[in-house]
Amino acid sequence: MVERIACTLGKQHGHLKILRVVSVGSMREGTKIREPDEFDFILVLEHLSRPGAIDVVGENEHGSGYKHVIVKDETLRSQWSHCLNNNLIKGTMGSGISYFFYWMFGYDVGLRQEFYKQLKNVLATVMKNEGTCVMESGVLSLRKASLVRHGPAFTVAFRWKPIDEQSKDLKICVDLTPAIQLELSEEILEESQVYDQRFYQALKNTNRYMIVPCNRAASCWDGLCFRLTFTETEVQLLSTNKYEYISNCPRFQDYTWLFSDSVLSHHIRCYKVMKYIFGSDSPIQDRGV
């Protein structure tokens, strides 16, 4: 369903064409507790991720984990002209403008607002034409063509109706985050900045990272900030399916020691127990742990 949404987004709005859909979060890691009712995906924007299309420059206010993005490609400058500030693409609307002017007049648009607006239109299209996915075990459908802002992501609501009458329906929240993918370099991350050299080797082997547009609360005054994220490598390190991943990925054959020595299965089990304890609204003493 997410692939279907991403494909439709690219067809209707070429500048938002998706290069790939990346599954992340606790479901992908195998650390989800309780019902499978929350999923996370990163939607990588194809044109902004092309080699040489953009340059990443430092951002002085927030530190090394935040960057500004210069659009170098002339075609992209034309496509994103409504989101540019002196050839810097805005991650979000600036703090100097009120939401009233944005919602009424589309003033001061950033990548997040553009993504939100067009994705919402696409959801309406998908919901009307192909908003249901029928499987042997049940039916997944879009509940409504609306989005909820959730940190850097936008949440889409689905409903799962199982074939088994003894099972209950499940409301599923899916977080979709726009991102730009780039090749890793020493200018972005030096080995001395990573506390464990083994993790740095994993990052080098992945050889890519992403930048995610910040929301207004986390950005600089002009809304230009993007945050570095190494989520793909984190998922590979933590995933309970990492050994299957290694066997199917020749590039990781020489790094089996990294995975087996860094995050072990009992670490993951401890992490899930902690999530179970502290992720509950009920008192800990009532959990029987």
CSV table of N, CA, C and O in Angstrom, one decimal, residues 151-269:
chain,number,residue,atom,x,y,z
A,151,GLY,N,6.1,14.7,14.4
A,151,GLY,CA,7.5,15.0,14.3
A,151,GLY,C,8.0,15.2,12.9
A,151,GLY,O,7.3,16.0,12.2
A,152,PRO,N,9.0,14.6,12.4
A,152,PRO,CA,9.4,14.8,11.0
A,152,PRO,C,8.6,14.0,10.0
A,152,PRO,O,8.7,14.2,8.8
A,153,ALA,N,7.6,13.2,10.5
A,153,ALA,CA,6.8,12.3,9.6
A,153,ALA,C,5.4,12.8,9.5
A,153,ALA,O,5.0,13.7,10.2
A,154,PHE,N,4.7,12.2,8.6
A,154,PHE,CA,3.3,12.4,8.4
A,154,PHE,C,2.6,11.1,8.5
A,154,PHE,O,3.0,10.1,7.9
A,155,THR,N,1.5,11.0,9.3
A,155,THR,CA,0.9,9.7,9.7
A,155,THR,C,-0.3,9.5,8.8
A,155,THR,O,-1.2,10.3,8.8
A,156,VAL,N,-0.4,8.3,8.2
A,156,VAL,CA,-1.6,7.9,7.4
A,156,VAL,C,-2.3,6.8,8.2
A,156,VAL,O,-1.6,5.9,8.8
A,157,ALA,N,-3.6,6.8,8.2
A,157,ALA,CA,-4.4,5.8,9.0
A,157,ALA,C,-4.9,4.8,8.1
A,157,ALA,O,-5.6,5.0,7.1
A,158,PHE,N,-4.7,3.5,8.5
A,158,PHE,CA,-5.2,2.3,7.8
A,158,PHE,C,-6.1,1.6,8.8
A,158,PHE,O,-6.0,1.7,10.0
A,159,ARG,N,-6.9,0.7,8.2
A,159,ARG,CA,-7.7,-0.3,9.0
A,159,ARG,C,-7.5,-1.7,8.5
A,159,ARG,O,-7.6,-1.9,7.3
A,160,TRP,N,-7.1,-2.6,9.4
A,160,TRP,CA,-7.0,-4.0,9.1
A,160,TRP,C,-8.2,-4.8,9.6
A,160,TRP,O,-8.5,-4.8,10.7
A,161,LYS,N,-8.8,-5.5,8.6
A,161,LYS,CA,-10.0,-6.3,9.0
A,161,LYS,C,-9.7,-7.7,8.7
A,161,LYS,O,-9.6,-8.2,7.5
A,162,PRO,N,-9.4,-8.6,9.7
A,162,PRO,CA,-9.0,-9.9,9.5
A,162,PRO,C,-10.2,-10.8,9.0
A,162,PRO,O,-11.3,-10.5,9.3
A,163,ILE,N,-9.8,-11.9,8.3
A,163,ILE,CA,-10.9,-12.8,7.8
A,163,ILE,C,-11.4,-13.6,9.0
A,163,ILE,O,-12.6,-13.9,9.1
A,164,ASP,N,-10.5,-13.9,10.0
A,164,ASP,CA,-10.9,-14.7,11.2
A,164,ASP,C,-11.8,-13.8,12.0
A,164,ASP,O,-11.5,-12.7,12.5
A,165,GLU,N,-13.0,-14.3,12.2
A,165,GLU,CA,-14.1,-13.5,12.9
A,165,GLU,C,-13.7,-13.4,14.4
A,165,GLU,O,-14.3,-12.6,15.1
A,166,GLN,N,-12.8,-14.3,14.9
A,166,GLN,CA,-12.5,-14.2,16.3
A,166,GLN,C,-11.4,-13.1,16.6
A,166,GLN,O,-11.2,-12.7,17.7
A,167,SER,N,-10.8,-12.6,15.5
A,167,SER,CA,-9.8,-11.5,15.7
A,167,SER,C,-10.5,-10.2,15.5
A,167,SER,O,-11.5,-10.0,14.8
A,168,LYS,N,-10.0,-9.2,16.2
A,168,LYS,CA,-10.6,-7.8,16.1
A,168,LYS,C,-9.9,-7.0,15.0
A,168,LYS,O,-8.8,-7.3,14.6
A,169,ASP,N,-10.7,-6.0,14.6
A,169,ASP,CA,-10.1,-5.1,13.6
A,169,ASP,C,-9.0,-4.3,14.3
A,169,ASP,O,-9.0,-4.1,15.5
A,170,LEU,N,-8.1,-3.8,13.5
A,170,LEU,CA,-6.9,-3.1,14.0
A,170,LEU,C,-6.7,-1.8,13.2
A,170,LEU,O,-6.7,-1.7,12.0
A,171,LYS,N,-6.6,-0.7,14.0
A,171,LYS,CA,-6.3,0.6,13.4
A,171,LYS,C,-4.7,0.6,13.3
A,171,LYS,O,-4.0,0.4,14.3
A,172,ILE,N,-4.2,0.9,12.1
A,172,ILE,CA,-2.8,0.9,11.9
A,172,ILE,C,-2.4,2.3,11.5
A,172,ILE,O,-2.9,2.9,10.6
A,173,CYS,N,-1.4,2.9,12.2
A,173,CYS,CA,-0.8,4.2,11.9
A,173,CYS,C,0.6,4.0,11.1
A,173,CYS,O,1.4,3.2,11.6
A,174,VAL,N,0.7,4.6,10.0
A,174,VAL,CA,1.9,4.5,9.2
A,174,VAL,C,2.5,5.9,9.0
A,174,VAL,O,1.9,6.8,8.5
A,175,ASP,N,3.8,6.0,9.5
A,175,ASP,CA,4.5,7.2,9.4
A,175,ASP,C,5.3,7.3,8.1
A,175,ASP,O,6.1,6.4,7.8
A,176,LEU,N,5.1,8.3,7.3
A,176,LEU,CA,5.8,8.5,6.1
A,176,LEU,C,6.7,9.8,6.2
A,176,LEU,O,6.2,10.9,6.5
A,177,THR,N,8.0,9.6,6.0
A,177,THR,CA,8.9,10.7,6.1
A,177,THR,C,9.7,11.0,4.8
A,177,THR,O,10.3,10.1,4.3
A,178,PRO,N,9.6,12.2,4.3
A,178,PRO,CA,10.4,12.5,3.1
A,178,PRO,C,11.9,12.7,3.4
A,178,PRO,O,12.2,13.2,4.5
A,179,ALA,N,12.7,12.3,2.5
A,179,ALA,CA,14.2,12.4,2.8
A,179,ALA,C,15.0,12.5,1.5
A,179,ALA,O,14.5,12.1,0.4
A,180,ILE,N,16.2,13.0,1.6
A,180,ILE,CA,17.1,13.0,0.5
A,180,ILE,C,18.3,12.1,0.9
A,180,ILE,O,18.8,12.1,2.0
A,181,GLN,N,18.7,11.3,-0.1
A,181,GLN,CA,19.7,10.3,0.1
A,181,GLN,C,21.0,10.8,-0.5
A,181,GLN,O,21.0,11.3,-1.6
A,182,LEU,N,22.1,10.7,0.3
A,182,LEU,CA,23.4,11.2,-0.2
A,182,LEU,C,24.5,10.1,0.1
A,182,LEU,O,24.4,9.3,1.0
A,183,GLU,N,25.6,10.3,-0.6
A,183,GLU,CA,26.8,9.4,-0.3
A,183,GLU,C,27.6,9.9,0.9
A,183,GLU,O,27.8,11.1,1.0
A,184,LEU,N,28.0,8.9,1.7
A,184,LEU,CA,28.7,9.3,2.9
A,184,LEU,C,30.1,9.8,2.6
A,184,LEU,O,30.7,9.3,1.6
A,185,SER,N,30.6,10.8,3.3
A,185,SER,CA,31.9,11.4,3.1
A,185,SER,C,32.5,11.8,4.4
A,185,SER,O,31.8,11.9,5.4
A,186,GLU,N,33.8,12.0,4.4
A,186,GLU,CA,34.5,12.4,5.7
A,186,GLU,C,34.0,13.8,6.1
A,186,GLU,O,34.1,14.1,7.3
A,187,GLU,N,33.6,14.6,5.2
A,187,GLU,CA,33.1,16.0,5.5
A,187,GLU,C,31.8,15.9,6.4
A,187,GLU,O,31.5,16.8,7.2
A,188,ILE,N,31.0,14.8,6.1
A,188,ILE,CA,29.8,14.7,6.9
A,188,ILE,C,30.0,14.0,8.2
A,188,ILE,O,29.5,14.4,9.3
A,189,LEU,N,30.8,12.9,8.2
A,189,LEU,CA,31.0,12.2,9.5
A,189,LEU,C,32.5,11.6,9.5
A,189,LEU,O,32.9,10.8,8.7
A,190,GLU,N,33.2,12.1,10.5
A,190,GLU,CA,34.6,11.6,10.7
A,190,GLU,C,34.6,10.4,11.7
A,190,GLU,O,33.7,10.4,12.6
A,191,GLU,N,35.5,9.6,11.6
A,191,GLU,CA,35.6,8.4,12.5
A,191,GLU,C,35.7,8.8,13.9
A,191,GLU,O,35.1,8.2,14.8
A,192,SER,N,36.4,9.9,14.2
A,192,SER,CA,36.5,10.4,15.6
A,192,SER,C,35.2,10.8,16.2
A,192,SER,O,35.1,10.9,17.5
A,193,GLN,N,34.2,11.1,15.4
A,193,GLN,CA,32.9,11.5,15.9
A,193,GLN,C,32.0,10.3,16.3
A,193,GLN,O,30.9,10.5,16.9
A,194,VAL,N,32.4,9.1,15.9
A,194,VAL,CA,31.6,7.9,16.2
A,194,VAL,C,32.3,7.2,17.4
A,194,VAL,O,33.5,6.9,17.4
A,195,TYR,N,31.5,6.9,18.5
A,195,TYR,CA,32.1,6.4,19.7
A,195,TYR,C,32.6,5.0,19.6
A,195,TYR,O,33.4,4.5,20.4
A,196,ASP,N,32.1,4.2,18.6
A,196,ASP,CA,32.6,2.8,18.4
A,196,ASP,C,33.0,2.6,17.0
A,196,ASP,O,32.2,2.8,16.0
A,197,GLN,N,34.3,2.3,16.8
A,197,GLN,CA,34.8,2.1,15.4
A,197,GLN,C,34.1,1.1,14.6
A,197,GLN,O,34.0,1.2,13.4
A,198,ARG,N,33.5,0.1,15.2
A,198,ARG,CA,32.8,-0.9,14.5
A,198,ARG,C,31.5,-0.3,13.8
A,198,ARG,O,31.2,-0.7,12.7
A,199,PHE,N,30.9,0.6,14.5
A,199,PHE,CA,29.7,1.2,13.9
A,199,PHE,C,30.1,2.1,12.8
A,199,PHE,O,29.4,2.2,11.8
A,200,TYR,N,31.3,2.7,12.9
A,200,TYR,CA,31.7,3.6,11.8
A,200,TYR,C,32.0,2.7,10.5
A,200,TYR,O,31.7,3.1,9.4
A,201,GLN,N,32.5,1.5,10.7
A,201,GLN,CA,32.8,0.5,9.6
A,201,GLN,C,31.4,0.2,9.0
A,201,GLN,O,31.3,0.0,7.8
A,202,ALA,N,30.4,0.0,9.8
A,202,ALA,CA,29.1,-0.3,9.2
A,202,ALA,C,28.5,0.8,8.4
A,202,ALA,O,28.0,0.6,7.3
A,203,LEU,N,28.7,2.0,8.9
A,203,LEU,CA,28.3,3.2,8.1
A,203,LEU,C,29.1,3.3,6.8
A,203,LEU,O,28.5,3.6,5.8
A,204,LYS,N,30.4,3.1,6.8
A,204,LYS,CA,31.2,3.1,5.6
A,204,LYS,C,30.7,2.1,4.6
A,204,LYS,O,30.7,2.3,3.4
A,205,ASN,N,30.3,0.9,5.1
A,205,ASN,CA,29.9,-0.2,4.2
A,205,ASN,C,28.6,0.2,3.6
A,205,ASN,O,28.3,-0.1,2.4
A,206,THR,N,27.7,0.7,4.4
A,206,THR,CA,26.4,1.2,3.8
A,206,THR,C,26.7,2.3,2.8
A,206,THR,O,26.0,2.4,1.7
A,207,ASN,N,27.6,3.2,3.1
A,207,ASN,CA,28.1,4.2,2.3
A,207,ASN,C,27.0,5.2,1.8
A,207,ASN,O,27.1,5.8,0.7
A,208,ARG,N,26.0,5.4,2.6
A,208,ARG,CA,25.0,6.5,2.3
A,208,ARG,C,24.3,6.9,3.6
A,208,ARG,O,24.3,6.1,4.6
A,209,TYR,N,23.8,8.0,3.6
A,209,TYR,CA,23.0,8.5,4.7
A,209,TYR,C,21.9,9.3,4.1
A,209,TYR,O,21.7,9.5,2.9
A,210,MET,N,21.0,9.9,5.0
A,210,MET,CA,19.9,10.7,4.5
A,210,MET,C,19.8,12.0,5.3
A,210,MET,O,20.3,12.1,6.4
A,211,ILE,N,19.2,12.9,4.7
A,211,ILE,CA,18.8,14.1,5.5
A,211,ILE,C,17.3,14.3,5.4
A,211,ILE,O,16.7,14.1,4.4
A,212,VAL,N,16.7,14.7,6.5
A,212,VAL,CA,15.3,14.8,6.7
A,212,VAL,C,15.0,16.2,7.0
A,212,VAL,O,15.6,16.8,7.9
A,213,PRO,N,14.0,16.8,6.3
A,213,PRO,CA,13.6,18.2,6.7
A,213,PRO,C,13.1,18.3,8.1
A,213,PRO,O,12.2,17.6,8.5
A,214,CYS,N,13.6,19.3,8.8
A,214,CYS,CA,13.1,19.5,10.2
A,214,CYS,C,11.8,20.2,10.2
A,214,CYS,O,11.4,21.0,9.3
A,215,ASN,N,11.0,20.0,11.2
A,215,ASN,CA,9.8,20.7,11.4
A,215,ASN,C,10.2,22.1,12.0
A,215,ASN,O,11.3,22.4,12.3
A,216,ARG,N,9.2,23.0,12.1
A,216,ARG,CA,9.5,24.4,12.4
A,216,ARG,C,10.1,24.5,13.8
A,216,ARG,O,11.0,25.3,14.0
A,217,ALA,N,9.7,23.7,14.7
A,217,ALA,CA,10.2,23.8,16.1
A,217,ALA,C,11.7,23.5,16.2
A,217,ALA,O,12.4,24.0,17.1
A,218,ALA,N,12.1,22.6,15.3
A,218,ALA,CA,13.5,22.1,15.3
A,218,ALA,C,14.5,22.8,14.4
A,218,ALA,O,15.7,22.6,14.4
A,219,SER,N,13.9,23.7,13.6
A,219,SER,CA,14.7,24.3,12.5
A,219,SER,C,15.2,25.7,12.9
A,219,SER,O,14.8,26.3,14.0
A,220,CYS,N,16.1,26.3,12.1
A,220,CYS,CA,16.5,27.7,12.3
A,220,CYS,C,15.4,28.6,11.9
A,220,CYS,O,14.3,28.2,11.4
A,221,TRP,N,15.6,29.9,12.1
A,221,TRP,CA,14.5,30.9,12.0
A,221,TRP,C,14.0,30.9,10.6
A,221,TRP,O,12.8,31.0,10.4
A,222,ASP,N,14.8,30.7,9.5
A,222,ASP,CA,14.4,30.7,8.2
A,222,ASP,C,13.8,29.4,7.7
A,222,ASP,O,13.4,29.3,6.5
A,223,GLY,N,13.8,28.4,8.5
A,223,GLY,CA,13.3,27.1,8.1
A,223,GLY,C,14.1,26.3,7.1
A,223,GLY,O,13.6,25.4,6.4
A,224,LEU,N,15.4,26.5,7.2
A,224,LEU,CA,16.3,25.9,6.2
A,224,LEU,C,17.0,24.6,6.7
A,224,LEU,O,17.7,23.9,5.9
A,225,CYS,N,16.7,24.1,7.9
A,225,CYS,CA,17.4,23.0,8.5
A,225,CYS,C,16.9,21.6,8.0
A,225,CYS,O,15.7,21.4,7.9
A,226,PHE,N,17.9,20.8,7.8
A,226,PHE,CA,17.7,19.4,7.6
A,226,PHE,C,18.6,18.6,8.6
A,226,PHE,O,19.6,19.0,8.9
A,227,ARG,N,18.0,17.5,9.1
A,227,ARG,CA,18.8,16.7,10.1
A,227,ARG,C,19.4,15.5,9.5
A,227,ARG,O,18.7,14.8,8.7
A,228,LEU,N,20.6,15.2,9.8
A,228,LEU,CA,21.3,14.0,9.4
A,228,LEU,C,20.6,12.8,10.0
A,228,LEU,O,20.3,12.8,11.2
A,229,THR,N,20.5,11.7,9.3
A,229,THR,CA,20.0,10.4,9.9
A,229,THR,C,20.7,9.2,9.2
A,229,THR,O,20.9,9.2,8.0
A,230,PHE,N,21.1,8.3,10.1
A,230,PHE,CA,21.8,7.1,9.6
A,230,PHE,C,20.9,5.9,9.9
A,230,PHE,O,21.3,4.8,10.3
A,231,THR,N,19.6,6.1,9.7
A,231,THR,CA,18.6,5.1,10.2
A,231,THR,C,18.8,3.7,9.5
A,231,THR,O,18.6,2.7,10.2
A,232,GLU,N,19.2,3.7,8.2
A,232,GLU,CA,19.3,2.4,7.6
A,232,GLU,C,20.4,1.5,8.2
A,232,GLU,O,20.2,0.3,8.5
A,233,THR,N,21.5,2.1,8.6
A,233,THR,CA,22.6,1.4,9.3
A,233,THR,C,22.1,1.0,10.6
A,233,THR,O,22.4,-0.2,11.1
A,234,GLU,N,21.4,1.8,11.3
A,234,GLU,CA,20.9,1.5,12.7
A,234,GLU,C,20.0,0.3,12.6
A,234,GLU,O,20.1,-0.6,13.4
A,235,VAL,N,19.1,0.3,11.6
A,235,VAL,CA,18.2,-0.9,11.5
A,235,VAL,C,18.9,-2.1,11.2
A,235,VAL,O,18.6,-3.2,11.7
A,236,GLN,N,19.9,-2.1,10.3
A,236,GLN,CA,20.7,-3.3,10.0
A,236,GLN,C,21.4,-3.8,11.2
A,236,GLN,O,21.6,-5.0,11.4
A,237,LEU,N,21.9,-2.9,12.1
A,237,LEU,CA,22.6,-3.3,13.3
A,237,LEU,C,21.7,-4.0,14.3
A,237,LEU,O,22.1,-4.9,15.0
A,238,LEU,N,20.5,-3.4,14.4
A,238,LEU,CA,19.6,-3.9,15.4
A,238,LEU,C,18.6,-5.0,15.0
A,238,LEU,O,18.1,-5.7,15.9
A,239,SER,N,18.4,-5.1,13.7
A,239,SER,CA,17.4,-6.0,13.2
A,239,SER,C,17.6,-7.4,13.7
A,239,SER,O,18.7,-7.9,13.6
A,240,THR,N,16.6,-8.1,14.1
A,240,THR,CA,16.6,-9.5,14.5
A,240,THR,C,16.8,-10.3,13.2
A,240,THR,O,17.1,-11.5,13.3
A,241,ASN,N,16.7,-9.8,12.0
A,241,ASN,CA,16.9,-10.5,10.8
A,241,ASN,C,18.2,-10.2,10.2
A,241,ASN,O,18.4,-10.4,9.0
A,242,LYS,N,19.1,-9.6,11.0
A,242,LYS,CA,20.4,-9.2,10.4
A,242,LYS,C,21.2,-10.3,9.8
A,242,LYS,O,22.0,-10.1,8.8
A,243,TYR,N,21.2,-11.5,10.4
A,243,TYR,CA,22.0,-12.6,9.9
A,243,TYR,C,21.5,-13.0,8.5
A,243,TYR,O,22.2,-13.4,7.6
A,244,GLU,N,20.1,-13.0,8.3
A,244,GLU,CA,19.6,-13.2,7.0
A,244,GLU,C,20.0,-12.1,6.0
A,244,GLU,O,20.3,-12.4,4.8
A,245,TYR,N,20.1,-10.9,6.5
A,245,TYR,CA,20.5,-9.8,5.7
A,245,TYR,C,22.0,-10.0,5.2
A,245,TYR,O,22.3,-9.8,4.1
A,246,ILE,N,22.8,-10.4,6.1
A,246,ILE,CA,24.2,-10.6,5.8
A,246,ILE,C,24.4,-11.7,4.7
A,246,ILE,O,25.1,-11.5,3.8
A,247,SER,N,23.6,-12.8,4.9
A,247,SER,CA,23.8,-13.9,4.0
A,247,SER,C,23.3,-13.5,2.6
A,247,SER,O,23.8,-14.1,1.6
A,248,ASN,N,22.4,-12.6,2.5
A,248,ASN,CA,21.9,-12.2,1.2
A,248,ASN,C,22.5,-10.9,0.6
A,248,ASN,O,22.2,-10.5,-0.5
A,249,CYS,N,23.5,-10.4,1.3
A,249,CYS,CA,24.1,-9.2,0.9
A,249,CYS,C,25.7,-9.4,0.9
A,249,CYS,O,26.3,-9.3,1.9
A,250,PRO,N,26.3,-9.6,-0.3
A,250,PRO,CA,27.7,-9.9,-0.4
A,250,PRO,C,28.6,-8.8,0.2
A,250,PRO,O,29.7,-9.1,0.7
A,251,ARG,N,28.1,-7.6,0.2
A,251,ARG,CA,28.9,-6.5,0.7
A,251,ARG,C,29.2,-6.6,2.2
A,251,ARG,O,30.1,-6.0,2.7
A,252,PHE,N,28.3,-7.3,2.9
A,252,PHE,CA,28.4,-7.5,4.3
A,252,PHE,C,29.1,-8.8,4.8
A,252,PHE,O,29.2,-9.0,5.9
A,253,GLN,N,29.6,-9.6,3.8
A,253,GLN,CA,30.2,-10.9,4.1
A,253,GLN,C,31.4,-10.7,5.1
A,253,GLN,O,31.6,-11.6,5.9
A,254,ASP,N,32.1,-9.7,4.9
A,254,ASP,CA,33.4,-9.5,5.7
A,254,ASP,C,33.1,-8.8,7.0
A,254,ASP,O,34.0,-8.5,7.7
A,255,TYR,N,31.8,-8.5,7.3
A,255,TYR,CA,31.5,-7.8,8.5
A,255,TYR,C,30.6,-8.5,9.5
A,255,TYR,O,29.9,-7.9,10.3
A,256,THR,N,30.6,-9.9,9.3
A,256,THR,CA,29.8,-10.6,10.2
A,256,THR,C,30.2,-10.5,11.7
A,256,THR,O,29.4,-10.5,12.6
A,257,TRP,N,31.5,-10.2,11.9
A,257,TRP,CA,32.0,-10.0,13.3
A,257,TRP,C,31.4,-8.7,13.9
A,257,TRP,O,31.1,-8.6,15.1
A,258,LEU,N,31.1,-7.7,13.0
A,258,LEU,CA,30.5,-6.5,13.5
A,258,LEU,C,29.2,-6.7,14.1
A,258,LEU,O,28.8,-6.3,15.2
A,259,PHE,N,28.3,-7.5,13.3
A,259,PHE,CA,27.0,-7.7,13.8
A,259,PHE,C,26.9,-8.6,15.0
A,259,PHE,O,26.2,-8.4,15.9
A,260,SER,N,27.7,-9.7,15.0
A,260,SER,CA,27.6,-10.6,16.1
A,260,SER,C,28.2,-10.1,17.4
A,260,SER,O,27.9,-10.5,18.4
A,261,ASP,N,29.1,-9.1,17.3
A,261,ASP,CA,29.8,-8.6,18.5
A,261,ASP,C,29.1,-7.3,19.0
A,261,ASP,O,29.5,-6.8,20.1
A,262,SER,N,28.3,-6.7,18.2
A,262,SER,CA,27.8,-5.3,18.7
A,262,SER,C,26.4,-5.4,19.3
A,262,SER,O,26.3,-5.1,20.5
A,263,VAL,N,25.4,-5.9,18.6
A,263,VAL,CA,24.1,-6.0,19.2
A,263,VAL,C,23.6,-7.4,19.2
A,263,VAL,O,23.3,-8.0,18.1
A,264,LEU,N,23.6,-8.1,20.3
A,264,LEU,CA,23.3,-9.5,20.4
A,264,LEU,C,21.8,-9.6,20.6
A,264,LEU,O,21.1,-8.7,21.0
A,265,SER,N,21.3,-10.9,20.4
A,265,SER,CA,19.9,-11.1,20.6
A,265,SER,C,19.4,-10.8,22.0
A,265,SER,O,18.3,-10.4,22.2
A,266,HIS,N,20.3,-11.1,23.0
A,266,HIS,CA,19.8,-10.8,24.4
A,266,HIS,C,19.7,-9.3,24.7
A,266,HIS,O,19.0,-8.9,25.5
A,267,HIS,N,20.5,-8.5,24.0
A,267,HIS,CA,20.4,-7.1,24.1
A,267,HIS,C,19.0,-6.6,23.6
A,267,HIS,O,18.4,-5.8,24.1
A,268,ILE,N,18.7,-7.2,22.4
A,268,ILE,CA,17.4,-6.9,21.8
A,268,ILE,C,16.2,-7.3,22.7
A,268,ILE,O,15.2,-6.5,22.9
A,269,ARG,N,16.3,-8.5,23.4
A,269,ARG,CA,15.3,-8.9,24.3
A,269,ARG,C,15.2,-7.9,25.5
A,269,ARG,O,14.1,-7.6,25.9
